[in-house]
CSV table of N, CA and C in Angstrom, one decimal:
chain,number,residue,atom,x,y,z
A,1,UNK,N,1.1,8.1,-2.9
A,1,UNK,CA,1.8,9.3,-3.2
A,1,UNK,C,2.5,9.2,-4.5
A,2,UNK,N,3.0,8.1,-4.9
A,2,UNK,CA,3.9,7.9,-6.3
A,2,UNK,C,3.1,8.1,-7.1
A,3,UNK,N,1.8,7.2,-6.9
A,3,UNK,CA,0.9,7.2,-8.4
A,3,UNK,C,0.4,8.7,-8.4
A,4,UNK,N,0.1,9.4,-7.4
A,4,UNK,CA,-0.3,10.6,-7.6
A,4,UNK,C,1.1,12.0,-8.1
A,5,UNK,N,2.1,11.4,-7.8
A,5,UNK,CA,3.3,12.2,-9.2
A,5,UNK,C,3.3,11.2,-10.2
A,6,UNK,N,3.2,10.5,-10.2
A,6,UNK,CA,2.9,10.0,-11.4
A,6,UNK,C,2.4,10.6,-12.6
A,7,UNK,N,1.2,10.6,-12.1
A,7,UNK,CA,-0.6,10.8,-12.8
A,7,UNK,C,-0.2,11.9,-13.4
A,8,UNK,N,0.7,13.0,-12.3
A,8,UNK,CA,0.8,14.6,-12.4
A,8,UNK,C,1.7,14.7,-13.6
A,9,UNK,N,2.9,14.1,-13.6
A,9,UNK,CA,3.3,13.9,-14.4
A,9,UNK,C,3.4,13.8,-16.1
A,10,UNK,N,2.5,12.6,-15.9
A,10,UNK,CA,1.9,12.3,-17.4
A,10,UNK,C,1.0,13.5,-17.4
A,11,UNK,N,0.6,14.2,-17.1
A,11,UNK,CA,-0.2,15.2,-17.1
A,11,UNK,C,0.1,16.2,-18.6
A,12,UNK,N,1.4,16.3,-17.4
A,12,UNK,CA,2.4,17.4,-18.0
A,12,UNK,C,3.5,16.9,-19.3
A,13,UNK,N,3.4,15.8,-19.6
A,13,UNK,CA,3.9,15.5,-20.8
A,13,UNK,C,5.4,14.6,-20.7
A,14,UNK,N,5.0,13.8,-19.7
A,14,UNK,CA,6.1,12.6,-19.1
A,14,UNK,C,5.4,11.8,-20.2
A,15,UNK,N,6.6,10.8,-20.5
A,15,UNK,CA,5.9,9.3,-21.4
A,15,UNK,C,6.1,8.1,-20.6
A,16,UNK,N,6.0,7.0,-19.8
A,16,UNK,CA,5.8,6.4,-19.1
A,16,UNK,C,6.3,5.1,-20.0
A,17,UNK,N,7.0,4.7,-19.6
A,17,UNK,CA,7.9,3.7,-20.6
A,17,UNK,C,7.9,2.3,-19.8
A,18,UNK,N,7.2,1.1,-19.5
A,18,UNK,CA,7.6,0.3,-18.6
A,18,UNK,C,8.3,-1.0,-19.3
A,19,UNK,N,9.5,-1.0,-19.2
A,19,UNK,CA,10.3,-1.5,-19.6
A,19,UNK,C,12.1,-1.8,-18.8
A,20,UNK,N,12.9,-3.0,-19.5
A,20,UNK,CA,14.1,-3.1,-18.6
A,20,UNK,C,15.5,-2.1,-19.0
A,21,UNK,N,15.9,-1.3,-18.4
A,21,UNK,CA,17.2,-0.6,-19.4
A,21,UNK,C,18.4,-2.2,-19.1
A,22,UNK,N,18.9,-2.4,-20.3
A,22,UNK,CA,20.2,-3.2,-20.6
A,22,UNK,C,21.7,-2.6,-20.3
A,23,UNK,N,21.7,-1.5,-21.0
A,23,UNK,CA,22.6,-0.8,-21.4
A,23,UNK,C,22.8,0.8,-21.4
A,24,UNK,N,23.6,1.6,-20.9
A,24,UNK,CA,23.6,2.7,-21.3
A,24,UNK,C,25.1,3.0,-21.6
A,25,UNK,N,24.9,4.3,-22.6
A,25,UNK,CA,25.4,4.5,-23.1
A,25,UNK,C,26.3,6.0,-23.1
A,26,UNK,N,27.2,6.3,-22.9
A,26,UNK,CA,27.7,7.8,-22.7
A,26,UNK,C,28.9,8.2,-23.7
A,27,UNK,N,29.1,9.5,-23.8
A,27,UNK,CA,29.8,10.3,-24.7
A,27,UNK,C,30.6,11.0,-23.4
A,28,UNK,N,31.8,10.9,-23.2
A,28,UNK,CA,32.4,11.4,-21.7
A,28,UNK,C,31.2,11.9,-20.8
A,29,UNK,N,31.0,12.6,-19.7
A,29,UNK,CA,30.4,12.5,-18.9
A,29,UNK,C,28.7,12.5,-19.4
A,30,UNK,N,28.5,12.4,-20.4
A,30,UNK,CA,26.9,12.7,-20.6
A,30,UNK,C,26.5,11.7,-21.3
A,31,UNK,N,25.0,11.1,-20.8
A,31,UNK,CA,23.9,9.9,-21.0
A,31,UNK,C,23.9,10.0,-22.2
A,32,UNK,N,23.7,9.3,-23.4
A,32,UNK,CA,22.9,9.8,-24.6
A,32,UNK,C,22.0,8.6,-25.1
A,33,UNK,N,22.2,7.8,-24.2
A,33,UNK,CA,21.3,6.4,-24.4
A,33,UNK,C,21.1,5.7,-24.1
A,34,UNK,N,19.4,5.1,-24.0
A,34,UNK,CA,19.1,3.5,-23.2
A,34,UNK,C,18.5,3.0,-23.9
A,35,UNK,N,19.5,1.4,-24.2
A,35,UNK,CA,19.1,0.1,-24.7
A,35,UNK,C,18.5,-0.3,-23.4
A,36,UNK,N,17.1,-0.6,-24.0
A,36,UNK,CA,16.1,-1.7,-23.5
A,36,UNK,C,15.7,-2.8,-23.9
A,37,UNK,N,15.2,-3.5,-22.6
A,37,UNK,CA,14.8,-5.4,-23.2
A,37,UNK,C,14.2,-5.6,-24.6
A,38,UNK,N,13.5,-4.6,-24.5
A,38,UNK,CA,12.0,-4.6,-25.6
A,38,UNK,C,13.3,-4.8,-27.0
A,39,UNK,N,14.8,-4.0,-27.0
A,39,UNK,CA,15.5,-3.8,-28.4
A,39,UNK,C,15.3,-2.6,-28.6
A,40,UNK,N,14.4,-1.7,-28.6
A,40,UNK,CA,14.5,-0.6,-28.2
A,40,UNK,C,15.4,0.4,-27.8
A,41,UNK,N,16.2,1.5,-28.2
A,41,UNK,CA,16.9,2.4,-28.1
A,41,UNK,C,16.5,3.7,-27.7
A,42,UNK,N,16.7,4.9,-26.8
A,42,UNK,CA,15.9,5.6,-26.3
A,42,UNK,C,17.0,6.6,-26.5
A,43,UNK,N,17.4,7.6,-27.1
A,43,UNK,CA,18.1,8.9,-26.7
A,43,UNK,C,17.8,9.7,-25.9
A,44,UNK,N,18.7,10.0,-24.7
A,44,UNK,CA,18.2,11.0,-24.1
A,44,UNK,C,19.3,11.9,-23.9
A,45,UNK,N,19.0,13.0,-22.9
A,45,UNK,CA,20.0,14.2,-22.9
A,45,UNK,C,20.3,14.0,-21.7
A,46,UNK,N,19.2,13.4,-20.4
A,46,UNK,CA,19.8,13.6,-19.4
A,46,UNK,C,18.8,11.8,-18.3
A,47,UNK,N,19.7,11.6,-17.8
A,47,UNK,CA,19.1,10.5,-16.6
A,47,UNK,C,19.2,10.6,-14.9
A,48,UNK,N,17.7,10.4,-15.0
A,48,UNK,CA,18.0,10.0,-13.3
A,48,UNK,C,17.7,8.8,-12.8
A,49,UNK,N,18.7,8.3,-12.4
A,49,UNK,CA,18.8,7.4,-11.9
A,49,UNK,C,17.9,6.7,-10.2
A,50,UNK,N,16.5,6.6,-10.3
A,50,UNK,CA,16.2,6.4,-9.6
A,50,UNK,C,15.6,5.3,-8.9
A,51,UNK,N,16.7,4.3,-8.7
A,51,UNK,CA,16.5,2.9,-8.9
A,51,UNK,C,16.6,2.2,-7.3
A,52,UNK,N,16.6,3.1,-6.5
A,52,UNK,CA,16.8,2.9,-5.1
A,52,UNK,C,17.8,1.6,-4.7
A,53,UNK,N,17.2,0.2,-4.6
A,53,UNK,CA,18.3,-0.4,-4.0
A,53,UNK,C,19.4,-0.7,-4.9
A,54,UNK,N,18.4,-0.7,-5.9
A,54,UNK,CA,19.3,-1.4,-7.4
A,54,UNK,C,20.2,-0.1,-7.7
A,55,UNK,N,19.9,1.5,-7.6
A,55,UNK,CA,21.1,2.1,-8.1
A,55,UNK,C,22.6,1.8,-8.5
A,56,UNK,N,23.2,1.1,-7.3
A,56,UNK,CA,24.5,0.8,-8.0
A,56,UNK,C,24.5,-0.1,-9.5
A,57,UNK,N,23.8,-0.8,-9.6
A,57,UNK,CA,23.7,-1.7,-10.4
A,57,UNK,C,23.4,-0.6,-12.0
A,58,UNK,N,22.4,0.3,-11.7
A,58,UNK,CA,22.1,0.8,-13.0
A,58,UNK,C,23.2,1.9,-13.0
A,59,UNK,N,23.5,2.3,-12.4
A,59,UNK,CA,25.0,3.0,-12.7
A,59,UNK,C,26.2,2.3,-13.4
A,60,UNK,N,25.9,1.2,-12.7
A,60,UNK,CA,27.2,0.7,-13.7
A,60,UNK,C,27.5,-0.2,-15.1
A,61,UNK,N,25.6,-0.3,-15.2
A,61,UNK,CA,25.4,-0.2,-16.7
A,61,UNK,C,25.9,1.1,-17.7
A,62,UNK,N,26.7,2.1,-17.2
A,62,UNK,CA,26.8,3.6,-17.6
A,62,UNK,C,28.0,3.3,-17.2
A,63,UNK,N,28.9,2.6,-16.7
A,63,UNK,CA,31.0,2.8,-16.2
A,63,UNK,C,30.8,3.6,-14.7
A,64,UNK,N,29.4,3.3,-14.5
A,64,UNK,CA,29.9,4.6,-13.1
A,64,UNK,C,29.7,3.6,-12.1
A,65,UNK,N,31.0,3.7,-11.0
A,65,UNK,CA,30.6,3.0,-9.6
A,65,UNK,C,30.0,4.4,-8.6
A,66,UNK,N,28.7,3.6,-8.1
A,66,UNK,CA,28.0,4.2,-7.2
A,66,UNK,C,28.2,3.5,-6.0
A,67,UNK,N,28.3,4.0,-4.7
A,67,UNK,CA,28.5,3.2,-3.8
A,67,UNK,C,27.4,3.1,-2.9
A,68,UNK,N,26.2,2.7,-3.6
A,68,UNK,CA,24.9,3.0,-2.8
A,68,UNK,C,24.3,1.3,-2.7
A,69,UNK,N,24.1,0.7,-1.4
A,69,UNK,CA,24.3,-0.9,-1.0
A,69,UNK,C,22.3,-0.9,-0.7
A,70,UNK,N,21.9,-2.0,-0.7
A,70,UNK,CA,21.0,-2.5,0.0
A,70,UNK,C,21.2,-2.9,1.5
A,71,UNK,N,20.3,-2.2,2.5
A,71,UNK,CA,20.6,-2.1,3.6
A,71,UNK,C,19.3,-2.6,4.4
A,72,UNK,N,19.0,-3.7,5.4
A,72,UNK,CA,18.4,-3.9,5.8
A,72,UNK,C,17.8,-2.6,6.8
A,73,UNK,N,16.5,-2.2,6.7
A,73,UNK,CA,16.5,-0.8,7.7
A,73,UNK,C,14.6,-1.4,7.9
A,74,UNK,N,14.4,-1.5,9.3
A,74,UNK,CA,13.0,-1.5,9.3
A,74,UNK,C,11.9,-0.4,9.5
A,75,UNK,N,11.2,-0.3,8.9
A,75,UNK,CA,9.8,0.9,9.2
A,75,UNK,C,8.7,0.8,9.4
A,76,UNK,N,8.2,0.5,10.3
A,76,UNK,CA,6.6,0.3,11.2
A,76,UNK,C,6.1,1.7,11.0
A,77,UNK,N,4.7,1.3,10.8
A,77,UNK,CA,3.6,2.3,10.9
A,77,UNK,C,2.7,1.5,11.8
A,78,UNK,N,2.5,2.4,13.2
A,78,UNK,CA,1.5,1.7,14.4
A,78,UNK,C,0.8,3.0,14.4
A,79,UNK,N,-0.6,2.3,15.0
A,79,UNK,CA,-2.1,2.9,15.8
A,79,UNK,C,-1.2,2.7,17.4
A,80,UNK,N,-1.9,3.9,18.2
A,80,UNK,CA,-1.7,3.9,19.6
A,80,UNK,C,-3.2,3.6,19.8
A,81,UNK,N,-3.1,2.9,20.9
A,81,UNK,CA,-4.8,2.6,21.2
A,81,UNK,C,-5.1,4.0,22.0
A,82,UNK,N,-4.0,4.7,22.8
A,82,UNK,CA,-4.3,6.3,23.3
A,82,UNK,C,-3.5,7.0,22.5
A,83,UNK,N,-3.7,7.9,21.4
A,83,UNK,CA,-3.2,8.7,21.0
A,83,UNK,C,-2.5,9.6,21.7
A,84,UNK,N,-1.3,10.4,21.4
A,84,UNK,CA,-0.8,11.4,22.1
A,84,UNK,C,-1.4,12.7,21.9
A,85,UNK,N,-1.4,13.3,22.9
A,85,UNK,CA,-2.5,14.7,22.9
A,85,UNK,C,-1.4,15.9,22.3
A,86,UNK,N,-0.4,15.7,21.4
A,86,UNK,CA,0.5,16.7,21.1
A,86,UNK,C,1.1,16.0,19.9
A,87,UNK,N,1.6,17.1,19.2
A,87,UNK,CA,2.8,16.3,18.4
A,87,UNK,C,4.1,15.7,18.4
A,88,UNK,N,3.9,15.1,17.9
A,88,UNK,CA,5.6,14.4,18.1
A,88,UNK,C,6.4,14.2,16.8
A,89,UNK,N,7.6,14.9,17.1
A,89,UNK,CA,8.2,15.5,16.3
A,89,UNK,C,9.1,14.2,16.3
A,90,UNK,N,9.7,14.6,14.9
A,90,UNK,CA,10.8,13.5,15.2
A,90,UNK,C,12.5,12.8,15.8
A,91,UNK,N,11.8,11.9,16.6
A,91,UNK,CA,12.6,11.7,18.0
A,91,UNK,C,13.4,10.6,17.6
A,92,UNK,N,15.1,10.7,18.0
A,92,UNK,CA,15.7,9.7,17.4
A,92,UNK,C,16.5,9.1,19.0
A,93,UNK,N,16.4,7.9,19.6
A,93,UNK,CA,16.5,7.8,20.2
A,93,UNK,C,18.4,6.8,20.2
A,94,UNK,N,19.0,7.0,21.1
A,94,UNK,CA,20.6,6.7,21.1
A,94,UNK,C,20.8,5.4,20.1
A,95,UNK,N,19.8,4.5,20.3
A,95,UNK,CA,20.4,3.1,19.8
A,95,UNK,C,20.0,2.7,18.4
A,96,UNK,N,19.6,4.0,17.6
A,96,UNK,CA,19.2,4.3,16.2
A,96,UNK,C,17.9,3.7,15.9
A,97,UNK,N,17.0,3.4,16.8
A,97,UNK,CA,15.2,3.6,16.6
A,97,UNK,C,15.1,5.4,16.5
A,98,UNK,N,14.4,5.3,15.4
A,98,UNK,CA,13.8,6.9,15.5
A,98,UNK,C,12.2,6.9,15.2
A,99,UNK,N,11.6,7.6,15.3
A,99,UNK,CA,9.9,8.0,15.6
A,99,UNK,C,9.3,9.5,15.5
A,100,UNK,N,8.1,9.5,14.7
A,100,UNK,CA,7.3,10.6,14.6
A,100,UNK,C,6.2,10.4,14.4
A,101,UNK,N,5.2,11.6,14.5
A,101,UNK,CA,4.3,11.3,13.9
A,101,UNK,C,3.6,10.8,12.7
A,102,UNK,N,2.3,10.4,12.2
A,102,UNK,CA,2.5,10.0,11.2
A,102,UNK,C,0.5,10.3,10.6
A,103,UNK,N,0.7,11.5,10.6
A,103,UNK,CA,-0.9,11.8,10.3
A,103,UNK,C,-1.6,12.0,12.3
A,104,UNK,N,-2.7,11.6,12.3
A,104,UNK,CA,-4.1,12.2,13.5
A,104,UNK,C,-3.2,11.1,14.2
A,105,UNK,N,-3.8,9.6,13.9
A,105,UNK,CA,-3.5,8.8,15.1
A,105,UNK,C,-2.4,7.8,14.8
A,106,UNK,N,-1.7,8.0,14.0
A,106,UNK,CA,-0.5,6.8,13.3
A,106,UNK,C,0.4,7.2,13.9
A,107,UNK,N,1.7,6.5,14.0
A,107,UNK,CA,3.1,7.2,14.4
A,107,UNK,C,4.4,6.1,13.3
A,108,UNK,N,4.9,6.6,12.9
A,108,UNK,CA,6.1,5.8,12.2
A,108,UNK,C,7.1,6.0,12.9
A,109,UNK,N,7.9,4.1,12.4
A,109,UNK,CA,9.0,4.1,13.6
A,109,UNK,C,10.1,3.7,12.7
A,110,UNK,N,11.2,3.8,12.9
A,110,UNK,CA,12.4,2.8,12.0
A,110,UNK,C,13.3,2.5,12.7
A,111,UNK,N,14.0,1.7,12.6
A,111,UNK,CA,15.2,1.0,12.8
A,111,UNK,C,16.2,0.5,12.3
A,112,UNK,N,17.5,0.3,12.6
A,112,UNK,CA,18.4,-1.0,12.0
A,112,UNK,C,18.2,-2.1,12.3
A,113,UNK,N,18.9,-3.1,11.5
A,113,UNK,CA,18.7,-4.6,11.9
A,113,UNK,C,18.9,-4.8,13.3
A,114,UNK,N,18.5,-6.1,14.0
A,114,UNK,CA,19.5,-6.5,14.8
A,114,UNK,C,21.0,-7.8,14.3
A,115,UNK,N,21.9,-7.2,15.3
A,115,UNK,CA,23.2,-7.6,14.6
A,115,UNK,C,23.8,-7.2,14.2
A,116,UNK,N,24.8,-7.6,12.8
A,116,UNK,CA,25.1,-7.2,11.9
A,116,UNK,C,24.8,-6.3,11.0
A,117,UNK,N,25.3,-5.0,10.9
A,117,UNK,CA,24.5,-4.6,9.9
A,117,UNK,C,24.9,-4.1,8.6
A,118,UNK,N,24.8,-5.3,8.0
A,118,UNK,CA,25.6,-5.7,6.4
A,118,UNK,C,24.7,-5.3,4.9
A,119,UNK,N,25.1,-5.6,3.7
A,119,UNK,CA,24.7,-5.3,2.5
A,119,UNK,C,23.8,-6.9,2.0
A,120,UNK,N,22.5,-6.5,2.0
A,120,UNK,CA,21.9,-7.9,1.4
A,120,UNK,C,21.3,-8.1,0.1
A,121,UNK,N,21.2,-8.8,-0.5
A,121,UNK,CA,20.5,-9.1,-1.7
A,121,UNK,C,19.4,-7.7,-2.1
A,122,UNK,N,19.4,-7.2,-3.0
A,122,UNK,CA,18.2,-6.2,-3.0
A,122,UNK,C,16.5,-6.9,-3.4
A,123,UNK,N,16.9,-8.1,-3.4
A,123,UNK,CA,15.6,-8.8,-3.7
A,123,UNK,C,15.1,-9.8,-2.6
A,124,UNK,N,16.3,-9.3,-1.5
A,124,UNK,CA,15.9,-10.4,0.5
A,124,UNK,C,14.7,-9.2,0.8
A,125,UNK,N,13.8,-9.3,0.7
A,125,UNK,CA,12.4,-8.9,1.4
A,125,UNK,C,12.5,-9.7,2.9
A,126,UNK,N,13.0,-10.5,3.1
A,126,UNK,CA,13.0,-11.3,4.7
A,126,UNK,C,13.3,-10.3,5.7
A,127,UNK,N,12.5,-10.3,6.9
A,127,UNK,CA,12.7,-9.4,7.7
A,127,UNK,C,12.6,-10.5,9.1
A,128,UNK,N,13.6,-9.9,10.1
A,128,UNK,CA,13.7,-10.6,11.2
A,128,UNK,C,12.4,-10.4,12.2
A,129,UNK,N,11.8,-11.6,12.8
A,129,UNK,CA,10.5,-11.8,13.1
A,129,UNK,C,10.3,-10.8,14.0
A,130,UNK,N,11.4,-11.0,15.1
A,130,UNK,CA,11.1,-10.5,16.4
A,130,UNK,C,11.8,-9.0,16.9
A,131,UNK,N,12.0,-8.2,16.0
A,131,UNK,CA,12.7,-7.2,15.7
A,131,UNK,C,11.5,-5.9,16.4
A,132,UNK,N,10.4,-6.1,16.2
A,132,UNK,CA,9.4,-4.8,17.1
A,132,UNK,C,9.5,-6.0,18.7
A,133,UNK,N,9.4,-7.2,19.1
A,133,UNK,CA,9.4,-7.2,20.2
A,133,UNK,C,10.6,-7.2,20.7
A,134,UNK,N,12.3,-7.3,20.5
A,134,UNK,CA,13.1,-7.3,21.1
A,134,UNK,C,13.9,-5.9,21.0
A,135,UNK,N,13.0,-5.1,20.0
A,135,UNK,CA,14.3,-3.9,20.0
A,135,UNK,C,12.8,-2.4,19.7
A,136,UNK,N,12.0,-3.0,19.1
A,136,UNK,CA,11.6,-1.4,18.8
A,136,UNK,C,10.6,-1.5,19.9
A,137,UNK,N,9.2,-2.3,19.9
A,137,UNK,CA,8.3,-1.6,20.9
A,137,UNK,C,9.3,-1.2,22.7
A,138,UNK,N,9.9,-2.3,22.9
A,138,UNK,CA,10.2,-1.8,24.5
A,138,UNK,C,10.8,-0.5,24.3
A,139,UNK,N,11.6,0.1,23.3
A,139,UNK,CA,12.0,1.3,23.1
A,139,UNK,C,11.3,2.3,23.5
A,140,UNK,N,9.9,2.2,22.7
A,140,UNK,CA,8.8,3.1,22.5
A,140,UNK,C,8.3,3.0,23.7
A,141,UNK,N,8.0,2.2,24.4
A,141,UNK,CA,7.4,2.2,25.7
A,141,UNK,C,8.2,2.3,26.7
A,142,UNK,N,9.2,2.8,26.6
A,142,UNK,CA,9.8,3.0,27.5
A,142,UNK,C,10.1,4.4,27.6
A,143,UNK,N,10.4,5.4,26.2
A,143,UNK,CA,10.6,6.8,26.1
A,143,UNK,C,8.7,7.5,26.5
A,144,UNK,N,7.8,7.0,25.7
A,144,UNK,CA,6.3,7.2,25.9
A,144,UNK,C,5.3,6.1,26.2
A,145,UNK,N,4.9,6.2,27.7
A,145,UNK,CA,3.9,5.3,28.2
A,145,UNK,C,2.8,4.4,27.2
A,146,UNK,N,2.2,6.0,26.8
A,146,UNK,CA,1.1,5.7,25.7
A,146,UNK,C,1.0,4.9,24.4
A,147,UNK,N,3.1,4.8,24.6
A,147,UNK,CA,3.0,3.5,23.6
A,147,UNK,C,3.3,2.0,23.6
A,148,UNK,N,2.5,1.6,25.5
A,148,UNK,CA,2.7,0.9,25.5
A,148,UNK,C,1.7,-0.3,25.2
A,149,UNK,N,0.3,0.1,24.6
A,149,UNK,CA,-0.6,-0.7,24.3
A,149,UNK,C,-0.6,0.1,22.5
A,150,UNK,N,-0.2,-0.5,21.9
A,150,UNK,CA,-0.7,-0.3,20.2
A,150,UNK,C,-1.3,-1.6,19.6
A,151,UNK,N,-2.0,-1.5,18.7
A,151,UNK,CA,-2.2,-2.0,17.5
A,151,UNK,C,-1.7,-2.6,16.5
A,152,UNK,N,-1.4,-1.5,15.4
A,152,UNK,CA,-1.1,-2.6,14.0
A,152,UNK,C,0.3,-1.7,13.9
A,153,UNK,N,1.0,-2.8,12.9
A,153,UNK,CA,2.6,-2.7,12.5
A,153,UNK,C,2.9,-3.0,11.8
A,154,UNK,N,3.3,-2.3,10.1
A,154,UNK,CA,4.1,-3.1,9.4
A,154,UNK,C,5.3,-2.5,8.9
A,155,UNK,N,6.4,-3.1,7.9
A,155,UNK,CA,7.6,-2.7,7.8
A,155,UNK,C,8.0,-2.7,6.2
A,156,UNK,N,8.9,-1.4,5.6
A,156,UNK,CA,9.4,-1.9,4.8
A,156,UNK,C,10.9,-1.2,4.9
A,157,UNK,N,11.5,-0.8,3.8
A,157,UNK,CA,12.5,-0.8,3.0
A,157,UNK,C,13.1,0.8,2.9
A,158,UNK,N,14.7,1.2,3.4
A,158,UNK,CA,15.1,2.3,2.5
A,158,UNK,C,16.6,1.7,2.0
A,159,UNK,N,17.0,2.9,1.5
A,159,UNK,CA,18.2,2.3,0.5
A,159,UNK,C,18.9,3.3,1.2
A,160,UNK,N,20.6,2.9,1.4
A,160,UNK,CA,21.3,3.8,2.0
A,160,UNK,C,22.8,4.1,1.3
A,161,UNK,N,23.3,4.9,1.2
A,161,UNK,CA,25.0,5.2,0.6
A,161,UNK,C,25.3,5.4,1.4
A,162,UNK,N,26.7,4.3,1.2
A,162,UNK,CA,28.0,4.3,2.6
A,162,UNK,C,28.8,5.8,2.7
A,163,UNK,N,28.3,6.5,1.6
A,163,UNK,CA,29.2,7.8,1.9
A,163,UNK,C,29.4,8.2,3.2
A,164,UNK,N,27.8,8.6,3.5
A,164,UNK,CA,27.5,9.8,4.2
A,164,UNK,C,26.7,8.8,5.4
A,165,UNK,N,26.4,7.6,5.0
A,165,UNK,CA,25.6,6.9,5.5
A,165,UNK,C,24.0,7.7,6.1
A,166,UNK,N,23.7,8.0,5.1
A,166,UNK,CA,22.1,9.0,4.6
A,166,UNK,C,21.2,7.8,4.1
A,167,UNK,N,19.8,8.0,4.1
A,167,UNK,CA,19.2,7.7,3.6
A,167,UNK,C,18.8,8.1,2.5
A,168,UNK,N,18.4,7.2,1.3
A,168,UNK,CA,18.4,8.1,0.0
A,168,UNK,C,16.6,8.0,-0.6
């Protein structure tokens, strides 16, 4: 999906810069500059900061505190070996597992850690082992039968602000 805004993008006359920003730069509330690794200087008029875990970090190459943390959150995409004969919308169940569909025969699930659930490294990829057998699948098989024989599972990553405590 990214490479395909991407693509669309440059299409339309994006310039695709892959490079580190160092530094920005502002004139009271407005961007007017990124120093990059390369030495390179970039004027711009406007930034979006779209740096997910790392956001706080590139904000405050700019003076701005963001209060947006790295948050352990897990995300499975499973096969049901019996599909559900309906849709399933997205179901958020009390102990913060939520679930939907996810295309014909997939379904995506997420969760919180277990434990603690604190701010970690935006570069801890480590994920706790046993986190679909002790908290997500009995979930799932317990709200829907059918998901009590699946398949395949894997997990990654969202970024969250303690504002509103949203997903970003």
């Amino acid at each position: 999906m990214v490479d395909r805004l991407l693509k669309k993008s440059m299409e339309r006359g994006v310039e695709v810069i892959e490079n580190t920003v160092t530094a920005i730069s502002r004139h009271g509330d407005t961007i007017t500059s990124l120093n990059l690794a390369s030495g390179n200087v970039i004027t711009v008029g406007a930034v979006v900061n779209a740096a997910g875990t790392r956001a706080s970090s590139v904000a405050a190459l700019a003076n701005i505190k963001l209060d947006i943390r790295p948050r352990r959150r897990y995300t499975f995409v499973f096969t049901a070996k019996e599909p559900l004969d309906r849709d399933l919308p997205l179901t958020i169940d009390p102990t913060g597992v939520h679930f939907r569909q996810y295309g014909y025969d997939k379904y995506l699930v997420g969760c919180p850690p277990l434990g603690d659930d604190k701010t970690v490294n935006a570069d801890d990829f480590s994920a706790e082992n046993d986190i679909w057998e002790k908290i997500v699948h009995p979930i799932l098989s317990h709200r829907i039968t059918q998901f009590k024989e699946l398949r395949s599972s894997t997990f990654g990553w969202s970024t969250m602000t303690l504002m509103r405590l949203t997903a970003m």
